[in-house]
Structure formats: structure tokens, C-alpha cells
Coordinates of N, CA and C in Angstrom, one line a residue:
M1140 N -68.3 138.0 147.4 CA -68.7 138.7 148.6 C -67.6 138.7 149.6
S1141 N -67.3 139.9 150.1 CA -66.3 140.0 151.0 C -66.6 139.5 152.4
T1142 N -65.7 138.8 153.0 CA -66.0 138.3 154.4 C -65.3 139.1 155.4
E1143 N -64.9 140.3 155.0 CA -64.1 141.2 155.9 C -64.9 141.5 157.2
H1144 N -66.2 141.7 157.1 CA -66.9 142.0 158.3 C -67.7 140.9 158.9
M1145 N -67.5 139.7 158.3 CA -68.3 138.5 158.8 C -67.6 137.9 160.0
S1146 N -68.3 137.6 161.0 CA -67.8 137.0 162.2 C -68.9 136.3 163.0
T1147 N -68.6 135.2 163.6 CA -69.6 134.5 164.4 C -69.6 135.1 165.8
E1148 N -68.7 136.1 166.1 CA -68.7 136.7 167.4 C -69.7 137.8 167.5
H1149 N -70.1 138.4 166.4 CA -71.1 139.5 166.5 C -72.4 139.0 167.0
T1150 N -72.9 139.6 168.0 CA -74.3 139.3 168.5 C -75.2 140.5 168.5
E1151 N -74.6 141.7 168.3 CA -75.3 143.0 168.3 C -75.2 143.6 167.0
Q1152 N -76.2 144.4 166.6 CA -76.2 145.1 165.4 C -75.2 146.2 165.5
V1153 N -74.2 146.3 164.6 CA -73.1 147.2 164.7 C -73.2 148.3 163.6
S1154 N -74.2 148.2 162.8 CA -74.4 149.2 161.7 C -75.8 149.3 161.2
T1155 N -76.2 150.4 160.7 CA -77.6 150.5 160.1 C -77.6 150.2 158.6
D1156 N -76.4 149.8 158.1 CA -76.3 149.4 156.7 C -77.0 148.2 156.4
P1157 N -78.0 148.2 155.5 CA -78.8 146.9 155.3 C -78.0 145.7 154.8
A1158 N -76.8 146.0 154.2 CA -76.0 144.9 153.8 C -75.2 144.2 154.9
R1159 N -75.2 144.8 156.1 CA -74.5 144.2 157.2 C -75.5 143.4 158.0
T1160 N -75.4 142.1 157.8 CA -76.4 141.1 158.3 C -75.7 140.1 159.3
E1161 N -74.5 140.3 159.6 CA -73.8 139.3 160.5 C -74.4 139.2 161.8
H1162 N -75.1 140.2 162.3 CA -75.7 140.1 163.6 C -77.0 139.2 163.6
L1163 N -77.5 138.9 162.4 CA -78.7 138.1 162.3 C -78.4 136.6 162.2
R1164 N -77.2 136.2 162.1 CA -76.8 134.8 161.9 C -75.6 134.4 162.8
A1165 N -75.6 133.1 163.1 CA -74.5 132.6 163.9 C -73.4 132.2 162.9
G1166 N -73.7 131.7 161.8 CA -72.7 131.2 160.8 C -72.5 132.1 159.6
E1167 N -72.0 131.6 158.6 CA -71.8 132.4 157.4 C -73.1 132.7 156.7
R1168 N -74.1 131.9 156.8 CA -75.4 132.1 156.1 C -76.5 132.0 157.2
L1169 N -77.6 132.7 156.9 CA -78.7 132.7 157.8 C -79.5 131.4 157.6
T1170 N -79.8 130.7 158.7 CA -80.6 129.5 158.7 C -82.1 129.8 158.6
L1171 N -82.9 128.9 158.2 CA -84.3 129.1 158.2 C -84.8 129.3 159.6
D1172 N -84.2 128.6 160.6 CA -84.6 128.7 162.0 C -84.3 130.1 162.5
E1173 N -83.1 130.6 162.1 CA -82.8 132.0 162.5 C -83.8 133.0 161.9
L1174 N -84.1 132.8 160.6 CA -85.0 133.7 160.0 C -86.4 133.7 160.7
A1175 N -86.9 132.5 161.0 CA -88.2 132.4 161.7 C -88.1 133.1 163.1
V1176 N -87.0 132.9 163.8 CA -86.9 133.6 165.1 C -86.9 135.1 165.0
H1177 N -86.2 135.6 164.0 CA -86.1 137.0 163.8 C -87.5 137.6 163.3
L1178 N -88.2 136.8 162.5 CA -89.5 137.3 162.1 C -90.5 137.3 163.3
D1179 N -90.4 136.3 164.2 CA -91.2 136.3 165.4 C -90.8 137.5 166.3
A1180 N -89.5 137.9 166.4 CA -89.1 139.0 167.2 C -89.6 140.3 166.6
A1181 N -89.6 140.4 165.2 CA -90.1 141.6 164.6 C -91.6 141.7 164.8
Q1182 N -92.3 140.6 164.9 CA -93.7 140.6 165.2 C -94.0 141.2 166.6
V1183 N -93.2 140.7 167.5 CA -93.4 141.2 168.9 C -93.1 142.7 168.9
W1184 N -92.0 143.1 168.3 CA -91.6 144.5 168.3 C -92.7 145.4 167.7
L1185 N -93.3 145.0 166.5 CA -94.3 145.8 165.9 C -95.6 145.8 166.8
R1186 N -95.9 144.7 167.4 CA -97.1 144.7 168.3 C -96.8 145.7 169.5
Q1187 N -95.6 145.7 170.0 CA -95.3 146.6 171.1 C -95.4 148.1 170.6
L1188 N -94.9 148.4 169.4 CA -95.0 149.7 168.8 C -96.5 150.1 168.7
A1189 N -97.3 149.2 168.2 CA -98.7 149.5 168.0 C -99.4 149.8 169.4
L1190 N -99.0 149.1 170.4 CA -99.6 149.4 171.7 C -99.1 150.7 172.3
A1191 N -97.8 150.9 172.1 CA -97.2 152.2 172.6 C -97.8 153.4 171.9
A1192 N -98.1 153.2 170.6 CA -98.6 154.3 169.8 C -100.1 154.7 170.1
E1193 N -100.7 153.8 170.9 CA -102.1 154.1 171.3 C -102.1 155.3 172.3
T1194 N -101.0 155.5 173.0 CA -101.0 156.7 173.9 C -99.7 157.5 173.7
P1195 N -99.7 158.2 172.5 CA -98.5 159.0 172.2 C -98.3 160.2 173.1
A1196 N -97.2 160.8 173.1 CA -96.9 162.0 173.9 C -97.6 163.3 173.5
V1197 N -98.1 163.2 172.3 CA -98.9 164.4 171.8 C -100.4 164.0 171.7
P1198 N -101.2 165.0 171.9 CA -102.7 164.7 171.9 C -103.2 164.5 170.4
I1199 N -103.0 163.2 170.0 CA -103.5 162.8 168.7 C -104.0 161.4 168.8
E1200 N -105.0 161.0 168.0 CA -105.5 159.7 168.0 C -104.9 159.0 166.7
L1201 N -104.0 158.1 166.9 CA -103.4 157.4 165.7 C -104.2 156.3 165.2
G1202 N -104.9 155.6 166.1 CA -105.8 154.5 165.7 C -105.5 153.7 164.4
A1203 N -106.5 153.7 163.5 CA -106.3 152.9 162.3 C -105.2 153.4 161.4
N1204 N -104.8 154.7 161.5 CA -103.7 155.2 160.7 C -102.4 154.6 161.0
V1205 N -102.1 154.3 162.2 CA -100.8 153.8 162.6 C -101.0 152.5 163.4
C1206 N -101.7 152.5 164.5 CA -101.8 151.4 165.4 C -102.3 150.1 164.7
D1207 N -103.4 150.2 164.0 CA -104.0 149.1 163.3 C -103.1 148.6 162.2
R1208 N -102.4 149.5 161.5 CA -101.5 149.1 160.4 C -100.3 148.4 161.0
L1209 N -99.7 148.9 162.1 CA -98.6 148.2 162.8 C -99.0 146.8 163.2
D1210 N -100.2 146.7 163.8 CA -100.7 145.4 164.2 C -100.9 144.4 163.1
A1211 N -101.4 144.9 161.9 CA -101.6 144.1 160.7 C -100.2 143.6 160.2
M1212 N -99.2 144.5 160.2 CA -97.9 144.1 159.8 C -97.3 143.0 160.7
A1213 N -97.6 143.2 162.0 CA -97.1 142.2 162.9 C -97.7 140.9 162.7
E1214 N -99.0 140.9 162.4 CA -99.7 139.6 162.2 C -99.2 138.9 160.9
E1215 N -98.9 139.7 159.9 CA -98.4 139.1 158.6 C -97.0 138.5 158.9
L1216 N -96.1 139.2 159.6 CA -94.8 138.7 159.9 C -94.9 137.4 160.8
G1217 N -95.9 137.4 161.7 CA -96.1 136.2 162.5 C -96.4 135.0 161.6
R1218 N -97.3 135.2 160.6 CA -97.7 134.1 159.7 C -96.5 133.7 158.9
L1219 N -95.7 134.7 158.4 CA -94.6 134.3 157.6 C -93.5 133.6 158.5
G1220 N -93.3 134.0 159.7 CA -92.4 133.3 160.6 C -92.9 131.8 160.8
Q1221 N -94.2 131.6 161.0 CA -94.7 130.2 161.1 C -94.4 129.4 159.9
D1222 N -94.7 130.0 158.7 CA -94.4 129.3 157.5 C -93.0 128.9 157.3
I1223 N -92.1 129.8 157.6 CA -90.6 129.6 157.5 C -90.2 128.5 158.5
A1224 N -90.8 128.5 159.7 CA -90.4 127.5 160.7 C -90.9 126.1 160.3
Q1225 N -92.1 126.1 159.7 CA -92.7 124.8 159.2 C -91.8 124.3 158.1
A1226 N -91.4 125.1 157.2 CA -90.5 124.7 156.1 C -89.2 124.2 156.6
D1227 N -88.7 124.9 157.6 CA -87.4 124.4 158.3 C -87.6 123.1 158.9
A1228 N -88.7 122.9 159.6 CA -88.9 121.6 160.2 C -89.0 120.5 159.2
V1229 N -89.6 120.7 158.1 CA -89.7 119.7 157.0 C -88.4 119.4 156.5
I1230 N -87.6 120.4 156.2 CA -86.3 120.2 155.6 C -85.3 119.6 156.6
S1231 N -85.2 120.2 157.8 CA -84.2 119.7 158.7 C -84.6 118.3 159.3
A1232 N -85.8 118.0 159.3 CA -86.2 116.7 159.9 C -86.2 115.6 158.8
W1233 N -85.8 116.0 157.6 CA -85.7 115.1 156.4 C -87.1 114.5 156.2
Q1234 N -88.1 115.3 156.2 CA -89.4 114.9 155.9 C -89.7 115.3 154.4
P1235 N -89.3 114.6 153.5 CA -89.5 115.0 152.1 C -91.0 115.0 151.7
L1236 N -91.3 115.9 150.8 CA -92.7 115.9 150.3 C -93.0 114.6 149.6
R1237 N -94.2 114.2 149.7 CA -94.6 112.9 149.1 C -94.5 113.0 147.5
P1238 N -93.9 112.0 146.9 CA -93.7 112.1 145.5 C -95.0 111.9 144.7
Y1239 N -96.1 111.5 145.3 CA -97.4 111.2 144.6 C -98.5 111.9 145.3
L1240 N -99.6 112.1 144.5 CA -100.8 112.6 145.1 C -101.5 111.5 145.7
P1241 N -102.6 111.7 146.5 CA -103.2 110.6 147.3 C -103.7 109.5 146.4
N1242 N -104.0 109.7 145.1 CA -104.5 108.6 144.2 C -103.3 108.0 143.5
R1243 N -102.1 108.2 144.0 CA -100.8 107.7 143.4 C -100.4 108.3 142.1
E1244 N -101.1 109.4 141.7 CA -100.6 110.1 140.4 C -99.4 110.9 140.8
P1245 N -98.5 111.0 139.9 CA -97.3 111.9 140.2 C -97.6 113.3 140.2
W1246 N -96.8 114.1 140.9 CA -96.9 115.6 140.9 C -95.5 116.2 140.9
G1247 N -95.4 117.5 140.7 CA -94.2 118.1 140.7 C -93.3 117.7 139.5
A1248 N -92.0 117.4 139.8 CA -91.0 117.0 138.8 C -91.4 115.7 138.2
R1249 N -92.0 114.8 139.0 CA -92.4 113.5 138.5 C -93.5 113.6 137.5
A1250 N -94.3 114.6 137.5 CA -95.4 114.8 136.6 C -95.0 115.5 135.3
H1251 N -93.8 115.9 135.2 CA -93.3 116.6 134.0 C -93.6 115.8 132.8
G1252 N -94.2 116.4 131.8 CA -94.5 115.7 130.6 C -95.8 115.0 130.6
S1253 N -96.5 114.9 131.7 CA -97.8 114.2 131.8 C -98.9 115.0 131.1
D1254 N -100.0 114.4 130.8 CA -101.1 115.0 130.2 C -101.9 115.9 131.1
R1255 N -101.8 117.2 130.9 CA -102.4 118.2 131.8 C -103.9 118.1 131.8
D1256 N -104.5 117.7 130.6 CA -106.0 117.6 130.6 C -106.5 116.4 131.5
K1257 N -105.6 115.4 131.7 CA -106.0 114.3 132.5 C -106.1 114.8 134.0
W1258 N -105.4 115.8 134.3 CA -105.4 116.3 135.7 C -106.6 117.1 136.0
G1259 N -107.3 117.7 135.0 CA -108.5 118.5 135.2 C -108.4 119.5 136.3
I1260 N -109.4 119.5 137.2 CA -109.5 120.5 138.2 C -108.2 120.5 139.1
L1261 N -107.7 119.3 139.4 CA -106.6 119.2 140.3 C -105.4 120.0 139.7
W1262 N -105.1 119.8 138.4 CA -104.0 120.6 137.8 C -104.3 122.1 137.9
G1263 N -105.5 122.5 137.7 CA -105.8 123.9 137.8 C -105.5 124.4 139.2
L1264 N -105.9 123.7 140.2 CA -105.6 124.1 141.6 C -104.1 124.1 141.9
I1265 N -103.4 123.1 141.4 CA -101.9 123.1 141.6 C -101.3 124.3 140.9
S1266 N -101.6 124.5 139.7 CA -101.0 125.6 138.9 C -101.4 127.0 139.4
A1267 N -102.6 127.1 140.1 CA -103.0 128.4 140.6 C -102.5 128.6 142.0
G1268 N -101.8 127.6 142.6 CA -101.2 127.7 143.9 C -102.2 127.3 145.0
G1269 N -103.3 126.7 144.6 CA -104.3 126.4 145.6 C -104.0 125.1 146.4
I1270 N -103.0 124.3 145.9 CA -102.6 123.1 146.6 C -101.2 123.1 146.8

């Protein structure tokens, strides 16, 4: 990757090229905190667009076609921003995931090679993403 255009001095977007991301980060790589902040900003921007689109300059009702969809996208970005911020808090605060389930049975990498039948419903929930 070329670092020709990378600089910590850039604070404004200088290009519409999707590959130019230096304005999104202070360092060489985007932090999870920066990602969460940008997702929150995108949420606010989409909500503002949704509200502004309720009274467009032309006589048309955008309603569910545009306004509600923008608001739904904003809500989704808000949830994603919260998830990213929570992950960042866990990682940056050195709060590792617990190596065991509440009944002291291993999970994740520690459970590798264990008897899946023994896990029963719990294994099904974990493998389906429910836990």
C-alpha cells in the first residue's frame, strides 16, 4: 500500500475516491473508536436528511419511499456504532472474554475438540450465533 497520500495532518475530505480514507483517521490505521464516531456521525447525517426530505422544494410526498428508509438506515448505523464502541471498550480496557461458560465448561478455542453432543442446546445456540 502506498503511503504517498497518507498524513496525520489531513482533517478534511480531499477526494471523493473511496480509497482515500486518510481524513477518517488520525494515524496510519482507523481505530475502532474512530469508526464508532464516524458511524454515529453518519447516523446523525442520515437522520437530518430524512427530516429535510419531509419538506422538499418540489410538491411531492417522499414519506416511506425516502424519509422512512433514511431513518431506518440511520438507526442501523447507530446500532452498529454502539456495537463497535462496545467492542472497542472491551479490547482497549483489556477486558478479555471469559474463558469459560457460567458452569465452568470451556467455550471458543478452549472447547476445540470437545464433545458437541455434550453441549446440547447450548452448542446449538452458540453455533447459530444466539449467544
